[in-house]
Short mmCIF file of C-alpha atoms in Angstrom, two decimals:
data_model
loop_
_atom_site.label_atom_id
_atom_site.label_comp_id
_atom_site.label_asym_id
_atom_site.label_seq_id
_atom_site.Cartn_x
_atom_site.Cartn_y
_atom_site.Cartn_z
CA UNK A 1 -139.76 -36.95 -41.99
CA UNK A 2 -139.07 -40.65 -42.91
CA UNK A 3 -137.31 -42.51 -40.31
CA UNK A 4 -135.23 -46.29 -39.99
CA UNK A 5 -138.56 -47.90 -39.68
CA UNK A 6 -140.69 -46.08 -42.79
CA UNK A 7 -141.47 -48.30 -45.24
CA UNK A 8 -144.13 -46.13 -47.05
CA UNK A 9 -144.43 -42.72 -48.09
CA UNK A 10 -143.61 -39.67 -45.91
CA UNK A 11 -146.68 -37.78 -44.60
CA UNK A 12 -148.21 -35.22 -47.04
CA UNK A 13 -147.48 -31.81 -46.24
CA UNK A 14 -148.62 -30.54 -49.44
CA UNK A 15 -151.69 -30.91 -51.68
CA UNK A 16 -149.72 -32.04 -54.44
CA UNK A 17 -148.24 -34.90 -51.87
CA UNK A 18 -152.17 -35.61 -51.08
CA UNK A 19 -152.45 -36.41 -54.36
CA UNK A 20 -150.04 -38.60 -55.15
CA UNK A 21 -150.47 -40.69 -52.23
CA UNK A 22 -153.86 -41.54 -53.60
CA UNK A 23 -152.41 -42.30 -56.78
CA UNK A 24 -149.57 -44.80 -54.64
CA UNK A 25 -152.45 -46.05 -53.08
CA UNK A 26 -154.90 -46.45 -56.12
CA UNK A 27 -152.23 -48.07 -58.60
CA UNK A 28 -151.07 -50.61 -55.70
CA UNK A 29 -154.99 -51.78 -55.09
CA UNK A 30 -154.84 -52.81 -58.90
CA UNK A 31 -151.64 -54.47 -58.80
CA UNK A 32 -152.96 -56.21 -55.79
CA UNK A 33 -155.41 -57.37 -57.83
CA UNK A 34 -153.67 -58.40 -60.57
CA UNK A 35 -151.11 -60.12 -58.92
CA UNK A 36 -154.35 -62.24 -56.70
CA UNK A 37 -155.84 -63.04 -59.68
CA UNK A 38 -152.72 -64.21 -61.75
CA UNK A 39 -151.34 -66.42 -58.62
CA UNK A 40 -154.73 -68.16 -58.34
CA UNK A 41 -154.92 -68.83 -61.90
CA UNK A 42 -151.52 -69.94 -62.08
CA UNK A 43 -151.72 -72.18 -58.59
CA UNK A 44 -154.99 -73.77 -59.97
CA UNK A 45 -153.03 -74.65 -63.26
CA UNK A 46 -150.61 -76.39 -61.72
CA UNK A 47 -152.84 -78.36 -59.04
CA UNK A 48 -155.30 -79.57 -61.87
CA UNK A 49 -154.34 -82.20 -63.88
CA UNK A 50 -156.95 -81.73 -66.20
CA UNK A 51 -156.70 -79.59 -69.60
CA UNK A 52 -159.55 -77.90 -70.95
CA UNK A 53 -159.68 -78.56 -74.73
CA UNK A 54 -161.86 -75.44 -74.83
CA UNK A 55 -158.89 -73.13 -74.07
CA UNK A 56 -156.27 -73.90 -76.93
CA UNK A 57 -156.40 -71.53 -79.52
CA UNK A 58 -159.57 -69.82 -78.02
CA UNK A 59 -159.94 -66.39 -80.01
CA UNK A 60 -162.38 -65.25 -77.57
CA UNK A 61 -160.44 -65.62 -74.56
CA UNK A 62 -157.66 -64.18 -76.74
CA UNK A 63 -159.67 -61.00 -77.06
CA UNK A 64 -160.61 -60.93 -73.69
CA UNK A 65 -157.43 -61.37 -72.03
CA UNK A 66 -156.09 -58.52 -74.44
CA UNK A 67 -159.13 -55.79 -73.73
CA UNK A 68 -158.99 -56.60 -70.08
CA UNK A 69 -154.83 -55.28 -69.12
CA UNK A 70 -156.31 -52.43 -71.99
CA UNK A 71 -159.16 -50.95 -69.56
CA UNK A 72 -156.67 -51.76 -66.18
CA UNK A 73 -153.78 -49.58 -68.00
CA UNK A 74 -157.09 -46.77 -68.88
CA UNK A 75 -158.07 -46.91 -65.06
CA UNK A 76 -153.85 -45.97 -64.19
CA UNK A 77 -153.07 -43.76 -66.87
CA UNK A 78 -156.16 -40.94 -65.84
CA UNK A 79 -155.31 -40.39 -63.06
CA UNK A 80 -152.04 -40.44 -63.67
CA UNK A 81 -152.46 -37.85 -66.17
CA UNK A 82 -154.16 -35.83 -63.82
CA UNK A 83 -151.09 -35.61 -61.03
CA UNK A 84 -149.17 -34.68 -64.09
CA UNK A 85 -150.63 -31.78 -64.70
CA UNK A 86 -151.19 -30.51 -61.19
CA UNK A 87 -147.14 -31.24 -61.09
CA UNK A 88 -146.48 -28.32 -63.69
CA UNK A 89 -149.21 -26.10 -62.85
CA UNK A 90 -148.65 -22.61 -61.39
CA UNK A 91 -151.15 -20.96 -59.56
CA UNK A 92 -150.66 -17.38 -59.11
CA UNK A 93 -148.01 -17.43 -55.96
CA UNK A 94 -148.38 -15.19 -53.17
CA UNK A 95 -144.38 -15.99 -52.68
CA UNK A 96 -141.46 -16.95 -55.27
CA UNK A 97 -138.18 -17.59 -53.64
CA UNK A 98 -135.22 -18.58 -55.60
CA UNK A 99 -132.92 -21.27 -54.94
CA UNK A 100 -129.13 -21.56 -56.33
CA UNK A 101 -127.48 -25.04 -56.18
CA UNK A 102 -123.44 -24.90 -55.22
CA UNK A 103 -120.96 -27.47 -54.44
CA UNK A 104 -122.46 -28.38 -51.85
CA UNK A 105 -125.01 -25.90 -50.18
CA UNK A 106 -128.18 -23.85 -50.92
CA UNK A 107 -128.45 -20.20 -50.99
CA UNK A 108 -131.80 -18.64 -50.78
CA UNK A 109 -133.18 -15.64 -52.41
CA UNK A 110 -136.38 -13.81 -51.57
CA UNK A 111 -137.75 -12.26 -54.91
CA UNK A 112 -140.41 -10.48 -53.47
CA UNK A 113 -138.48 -8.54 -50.88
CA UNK A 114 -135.04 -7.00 -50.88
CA UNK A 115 -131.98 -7.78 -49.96
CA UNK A 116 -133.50 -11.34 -47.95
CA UNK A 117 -130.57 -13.73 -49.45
CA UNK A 118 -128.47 -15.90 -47.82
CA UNK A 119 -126.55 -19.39 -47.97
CA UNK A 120 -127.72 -22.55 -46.57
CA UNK A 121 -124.72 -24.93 -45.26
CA UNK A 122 -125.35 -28.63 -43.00
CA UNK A 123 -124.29 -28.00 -39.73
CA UNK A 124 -121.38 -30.45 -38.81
CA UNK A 125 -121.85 -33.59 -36.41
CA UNK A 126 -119.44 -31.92 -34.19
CA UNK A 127 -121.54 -28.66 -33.89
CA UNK A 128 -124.93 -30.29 -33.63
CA UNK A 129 -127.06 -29.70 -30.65
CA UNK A 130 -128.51 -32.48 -29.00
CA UNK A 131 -132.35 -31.75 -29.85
CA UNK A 132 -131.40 -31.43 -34.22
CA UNK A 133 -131.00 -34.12 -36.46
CA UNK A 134 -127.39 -35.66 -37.66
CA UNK A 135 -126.52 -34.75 -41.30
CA UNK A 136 -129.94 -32.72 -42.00
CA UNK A 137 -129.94 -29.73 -39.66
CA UNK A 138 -128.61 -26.38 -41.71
CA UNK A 139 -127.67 -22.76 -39.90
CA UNK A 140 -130.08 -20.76 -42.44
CA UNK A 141 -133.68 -22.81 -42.79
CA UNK A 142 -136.39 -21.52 -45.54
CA UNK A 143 -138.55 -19.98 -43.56
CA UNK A 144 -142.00 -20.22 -45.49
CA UNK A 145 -145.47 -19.10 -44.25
CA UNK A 146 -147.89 -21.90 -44.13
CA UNK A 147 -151.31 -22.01 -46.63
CA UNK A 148 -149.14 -19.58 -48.78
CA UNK A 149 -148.93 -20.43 -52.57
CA UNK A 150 -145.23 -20.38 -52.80
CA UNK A 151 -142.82 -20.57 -55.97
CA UNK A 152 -139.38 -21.53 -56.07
CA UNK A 153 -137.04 -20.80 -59.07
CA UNK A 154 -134.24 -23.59 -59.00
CA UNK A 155 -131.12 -22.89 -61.08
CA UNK A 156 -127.73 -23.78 -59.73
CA UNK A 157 -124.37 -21.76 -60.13
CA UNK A 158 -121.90 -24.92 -60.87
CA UNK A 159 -123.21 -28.60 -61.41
CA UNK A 160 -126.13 -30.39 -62.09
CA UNK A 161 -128.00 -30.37 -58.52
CA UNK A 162 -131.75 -31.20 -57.54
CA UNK A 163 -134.28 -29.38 -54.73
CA UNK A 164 -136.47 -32.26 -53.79
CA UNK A 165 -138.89 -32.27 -50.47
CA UNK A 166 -140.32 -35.70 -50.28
CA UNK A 167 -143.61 -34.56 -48.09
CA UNK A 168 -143.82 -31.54 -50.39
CA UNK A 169 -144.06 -34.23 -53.55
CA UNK A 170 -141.31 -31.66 -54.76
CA UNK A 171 -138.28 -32.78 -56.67
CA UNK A 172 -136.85 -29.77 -59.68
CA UNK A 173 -133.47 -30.39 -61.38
CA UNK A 174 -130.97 -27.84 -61.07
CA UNK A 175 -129.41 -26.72 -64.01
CA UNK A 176 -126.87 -24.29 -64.48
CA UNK A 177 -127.75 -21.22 -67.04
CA UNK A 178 -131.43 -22.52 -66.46
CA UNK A 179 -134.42 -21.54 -64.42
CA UNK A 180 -136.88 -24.20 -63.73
CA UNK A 181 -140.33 -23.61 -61.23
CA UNK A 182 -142.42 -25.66 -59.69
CA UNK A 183 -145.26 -24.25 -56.89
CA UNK A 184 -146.64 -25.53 -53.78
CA UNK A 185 -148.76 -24.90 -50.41
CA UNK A 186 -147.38 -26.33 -46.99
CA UNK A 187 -150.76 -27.37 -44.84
CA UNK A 188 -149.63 -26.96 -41.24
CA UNK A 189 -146.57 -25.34 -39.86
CA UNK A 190 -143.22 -28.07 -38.81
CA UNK A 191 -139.86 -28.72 -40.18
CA UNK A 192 -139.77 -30.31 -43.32
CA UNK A 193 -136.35 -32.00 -44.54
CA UNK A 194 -134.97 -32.71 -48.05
CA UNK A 195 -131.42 -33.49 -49.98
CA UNK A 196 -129.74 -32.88 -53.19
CA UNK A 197 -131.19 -35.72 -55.35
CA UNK A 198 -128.95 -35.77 -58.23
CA UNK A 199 -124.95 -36.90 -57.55
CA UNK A 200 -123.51 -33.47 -57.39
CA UNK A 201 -119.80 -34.40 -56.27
CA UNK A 202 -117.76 -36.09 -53.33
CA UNK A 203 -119.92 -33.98 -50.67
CA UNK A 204 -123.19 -34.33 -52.45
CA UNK A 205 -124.88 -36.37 -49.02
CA UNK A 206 -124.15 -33.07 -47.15
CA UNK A 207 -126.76 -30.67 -49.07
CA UNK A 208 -129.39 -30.86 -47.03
CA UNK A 209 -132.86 -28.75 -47.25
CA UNK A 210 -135.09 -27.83 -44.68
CA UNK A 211 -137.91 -25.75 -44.97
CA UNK A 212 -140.04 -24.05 -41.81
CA UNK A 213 -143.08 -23.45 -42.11
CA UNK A 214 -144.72 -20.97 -39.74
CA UNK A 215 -147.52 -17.77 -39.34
CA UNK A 216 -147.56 -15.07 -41.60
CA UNK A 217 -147.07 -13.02 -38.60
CA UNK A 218 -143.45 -14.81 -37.50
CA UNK A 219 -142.77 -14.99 -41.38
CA UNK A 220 -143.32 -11.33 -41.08
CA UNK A 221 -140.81 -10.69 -38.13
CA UNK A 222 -138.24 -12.92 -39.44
CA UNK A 223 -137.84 -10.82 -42.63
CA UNK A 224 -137.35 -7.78 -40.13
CA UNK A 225 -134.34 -8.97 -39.17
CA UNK A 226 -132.82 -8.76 -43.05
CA UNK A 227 -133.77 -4.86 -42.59
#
């Protein structure tokens, strides 16, 4: 989870956050270079005295200095393209789970199985135990088994809300009276926090998500307690 003292992106947890790291880290190398390039040009500008006679009204340069940004906004846009894609792709899941927004908690509902639904409310400062984290632990978590294609359905029952999982890459508007979907596959098993993303109301900081991700085995036994 991102702490105080994070200034970059969360850890992926996800393939899909893989990804897009790469992407972070591929469009800031070219804006790195970009932005060398342009100061050096503009610092040696200003130190010479000298114009080049050569440069005014240069069609050439002109052309170049167009087809250049051109190819650099090519060499963002693939791959860019690419994450896309991956973002709305849905590989057959081995899990869909269904998530309703409220004002202001989750409940969670386990297509696959039945009756495994229940509600997801922040556990209060006051109630906290000493080893959880202020304003993020719940009382239910989504208990999710790890290298498991999962779906979740988002909808929400009230307001506009939003499911987003920053080390998932994960972020689905809630809408009410429609279903959207999105898929992923957690790597390792841990606790993985989220929050509403969209302003929801006057409680809308206190919707927090949190997502455990475990064996198939203790997946397994913590349905058996739903029976």
């Amino acid at each position: 989870m991102a702490t105080w003292s994070n200034l970059n992106l969360q850890e992926s947890a996800s393939p899909l956050m893989e990804q897009l790291n790469f992407f972070h880290d591929h469009s800031v190398m070219i804006l790195l270079m970009i932005t060398t390039t342009i100061s050096y040009l503009m610092i040696s500008m200003t130190v010479n005295k000298i114009t080049n006679r050569f440069l005014l009204e240069n069609q050439f340069i002109e052309l170049i200095w167009t087809i250049i940004p051109g190819v650099i906004l090519v060499f963002i846009a693939l791959p860019s393209l690419r994450i896309l894609y991956l973002l709305d792709e849905t590989i057959s899941p081995s899990l869909t789970i269904k998530t309703i927004g409220h004002q202001w908690y989750w409940s969670y509902e386990y297509s696959d199985f039945i009756n495994v639904e229940f509600d997801s409310y922040m556990i209060p400062s006051t109630e906290i135990e000493m080893n959880s984290f202020r304003l993020l632990e719940v009382n239910n978590r989504l208990v999710i088994p790890f290298n498991t294609q999962t779906r979740i359905l988002v909808t929400a029952a009230d307001v506009l809300h939003s499911w987003a999982v920053p080390s998932l890459g994960i972020k689905v508007d809630a809408n009410p009276g429609r279903i959207n979907q999105t898929s992923f596959m957690l790597k390792y098993p841990g606790l993985f926090f989220g929050q509403c993303s969209e302003i929801c109301g006057s409680v809308h900081s206190f919707m927090p998500i949190v997502i455990e991700s475990t064996l198939k085995n203790n997946f397994i036994n913590w349905l058996n307690q739903f029976n």
